[in-house]
Amino acid sequence: MKVLVIGCGGREHMLVKKLNQSARVTEVFVAPGNAGIRAEATCINIAIDAIDELLRFAKKEAIEWTIVGPEIPLANGIVDQFRAADLNIFGPTKAAALIESSKDFSKTLMKKYHIPTARFQTFTDSNQAKLYIKEQGAPIVVKADGLAEGKGVVVAMTEQEACEAVEQMLESNCFGAAGAQVVIEEFLIGEEFSLFAFVEGEAVYPMIPARDYKRAFDGDQGPNTGGMGAYSSVPDVSEADLEFTTETILKPVARAMVAEGRPYTGVLYAGLIQTVSGIKVIEFNARFGDPETQVVLPLLENDLIDVIEAVNAGVDPKLTWRDGYAVGVVVASSGYPKVCQKGVVLPKLPETIDGYLIQAGTTFDDQQHLVSNGGRIFLVGSVQKTLAEASEEVYRYLRNIDQMDNFYYRTDIGVI
Ligand code: AMP
Ligand code: GLY
């Protein structure tokens, strides 16, 4: 079976590793991939948003399954186009991907179907938004409605900060059309976790929870990033918490999407927070998360293609999970998330690791040196019996890398 993966980050590298373990997969293609993926799959030079070209490629190569990593092609309707051409593709349609591509849509849906989430209101008028902020007081959260590469959320500690965020989005159009509406919501306090589920219509098959570290520096300091590391499973998320999340959040939202005429298929990502008044939704994403995928998939025992085919056929994929914990730590360019110097030669990576290496923003320069090509460069992961052992193994490896001057990583991932 030939499989096509769309994307170029760490998530896609992990998907490739998992697909290469499948007895049924003969060749994995990745559009466009990265330097690490090149060693494990056939990279093709097609951009993630060039849907017509991707479609032509999938037809020409007789690809049996296409798996979409990032949100942009989903929001642009890649699933609709592939299905119209009778090609198998795993992900939500454009209408269903709206659960990620419009925060107003997702919040309104949750309100209508009584799915627990922060109180909110949506605005297009800057003055009205600012009045609401003054009424509600700070801290308060301002979110651009549309896709903004994870940069569209401002957790404002003061009313002034919140008003400035509104001005930037609604008056200065800093996110273009994605910021033409803003959602302003209640600030929630608690520990966050992510839970992915395979979904087909009303059928929901949750994976195991993961915890992502969004801030750049140790102790959750510094700016928000795409994620500096993750671990799975999460000891402080109990079986009862998972049951609650499945029954009051995941299943109701899947039913809601069917009721709204937007049946969901693919991986649904729930970003959750454990507040004093229970678990609530921070956001939904229409895809696997990054870097959580790099710690969830190493624990999945099933063949990923079997899972996708079962889910697609409406059959329980009977997910089984390895005992133990996975920890993944991201190594990023020193200026990340503000500036990412590209073309910096990567340090030499020691070969002995009781774990795995995942590449993200990497490429080869003209002299065939492995160089940086983005903010998050690579991830070091390990699966061990305990969270502490997994974390220790990853940090033991990282401490053995020389020439890390142009890169940095957090030193507290999975250290609890
Ligand atoms: P998002 O891009 O929606 O995942 O938001 C990025 C981060 O902002 C989340 O992981 C939270 O840490 C924080 N955040 C988003 N919404 C809220 C909220 N209502 N209350 C507190 N923190 C939030
Ligand atoms: N880890 C956050 C995301 O994938 O959006």
mmCIF file of N, CA and C and ligand atoms in Angstrom, residues 11 100 194 212 214 226-227 269 283 285 287-292 376, ligand 2:
data_model
loop_
_atom_site.group_PDB
_atom_site.id
_atom_site.type_symbol
_atom_site.label_atom_id
_atom_site.label_comp_id
_atom_site.label_asym_id
_atom_site.label_seq_id
_atom_site.Cartn_x
_atom_site.Cartn_y
_atom_site.Cartn_z
ATOM 1 N N ARG A 11 5.524 16.328 13.671
ATOM 2 C CA ARG A 11 4.328 15.471 13.652
ATOM 3 C C ARG A 11 4.367 14.539 12.438
ATOM 4 N N GLU A 100 -11.810 24.056 13.971
ATOM 5 C CA GLU A 100 -10.525 24.702 14.281
ATOM 6 C C GLU A 100 -10.379 26.042 13.576
ATOM 7 N N SER A 194 -4.063 17.568 26.614
ATOM 8 C CA SER A 194 -4.646 17.381 25.276
ATOM 9 C C SER A 194 -5.150 15.958 25.173
ATOM 10 N N ASP A 212 1.296 19.198 26.697
ATOM 11 C CA ASP A 212 2.168 20.008 25.836
ATOM 12 C C ASP A 212 2.698 21.169 26.681
ATOM 13 N N LYS A 214 3.633 24.861 26.284
ATOM 14 C CA LYS A 214 3.490 25.899 25.251
ATOM 15 C C LYS A 214 4.471 27.064 25.387
ATOM 16 N N GLY A 226 4.764 27.064 19.487
ATOM 17 C CA GLY A 226 3.979 25.943 18.954
ATOM 18 C C GLY A 226 4.012 24.737 19.881
ATOM 19 N N GLY A 227 4.866 24.770 20.899
ATOM 20 C CA GLY A 227 5.014 23.632 21.822
ATOM 21 C C GLY A 227 6.481 23.250 21.937
ATOM 22 N N TYR A 269 -8.809 16.926 18.032
ATOM 23 C CA TYR A 269 -7.891 17.281 19.118
ATOM 24 C C TYR A 269 -8.640 18.176 20.082
ATOM 25 N N GLU A 283 -9.807 24.658 23.369
ATOM 26 C CA GLU A 283 -9.948 24.747 21.910
ATOM 27 C C GLU A 283 -10.091 23.351 21.320
ATOM 28 N N ASN A 285 -8.903 21.273 17.750
ATOM 29 C CA ASN A 285 -8.152 21.315 16.499
ATOM 30 C C ASN A 285 -8.598 20.141 15.639
ATOM 31 N N ARG A 287 -7.003 17.971 13.747
ATOM 32 C CA ARG A 287 -5.826 17.210 13.283
ATOM 33 C C ARG A 287 -5.058 16.694 14.484
ATOM 34 N N PHE A 288 -4.001 15.918 14.215
ATOM 35 C CA PHE A 288 -3.056 15.539 15.266
ATOM 36 C C PHE A 288 -2.333 16.802 15.753
ATOM 37 N N GLY A 289 -2.025 16.874 17.047
ATOM 38 C CA GLY A 289 -1.271 18.006 17.588
ATOM 39 C C GLY A 289 0.221 17.795 17.437
ATOM 40 N N ASP A 290 0.956 18.871 17.486
ATOM 41 C CA ASP A 290 2.403 18.840 17.394
ATOM 42 C C ASP A 290 2.940 19.689 18.540
ATOM 43 N N PRO A 291 3.676 19.185 19.500
ATOM 44 C CA PRO A 291 4.429 17.929 19.510
ATOM 45 C C PRO A 291 3.747 16.727 20.200
ATOM 46 N N GLU A 292 2.478 16.825 20.592
ATOM 47 C CA GLU A 292 1.883 15.699 21.334
ATOM 48 C C GLU A 292 1.930 14.382 20.546
ATOM 49 N N ARG A 376 11.290 25.327 15.363
ATOM 50 C CA ARG A 376 11.513 24.082 16.096
ATOM 51 C C ARG A 376 12.328 23.165 15.186
HETATM 52 N N1 GLY B 2 0.332 21.404 20.367
HETATM 53 C C1 GLY B 2 -0.551 22.380 19.891
HETATM 54 C C2 GLY B 2 -1.078 22.165 18.540
HETATM 55 O O1 GLY B 2 -0.779 21.206 17.856
HETATM 56 O O2 GLY B 2 -1.856 22.997 18.101
#
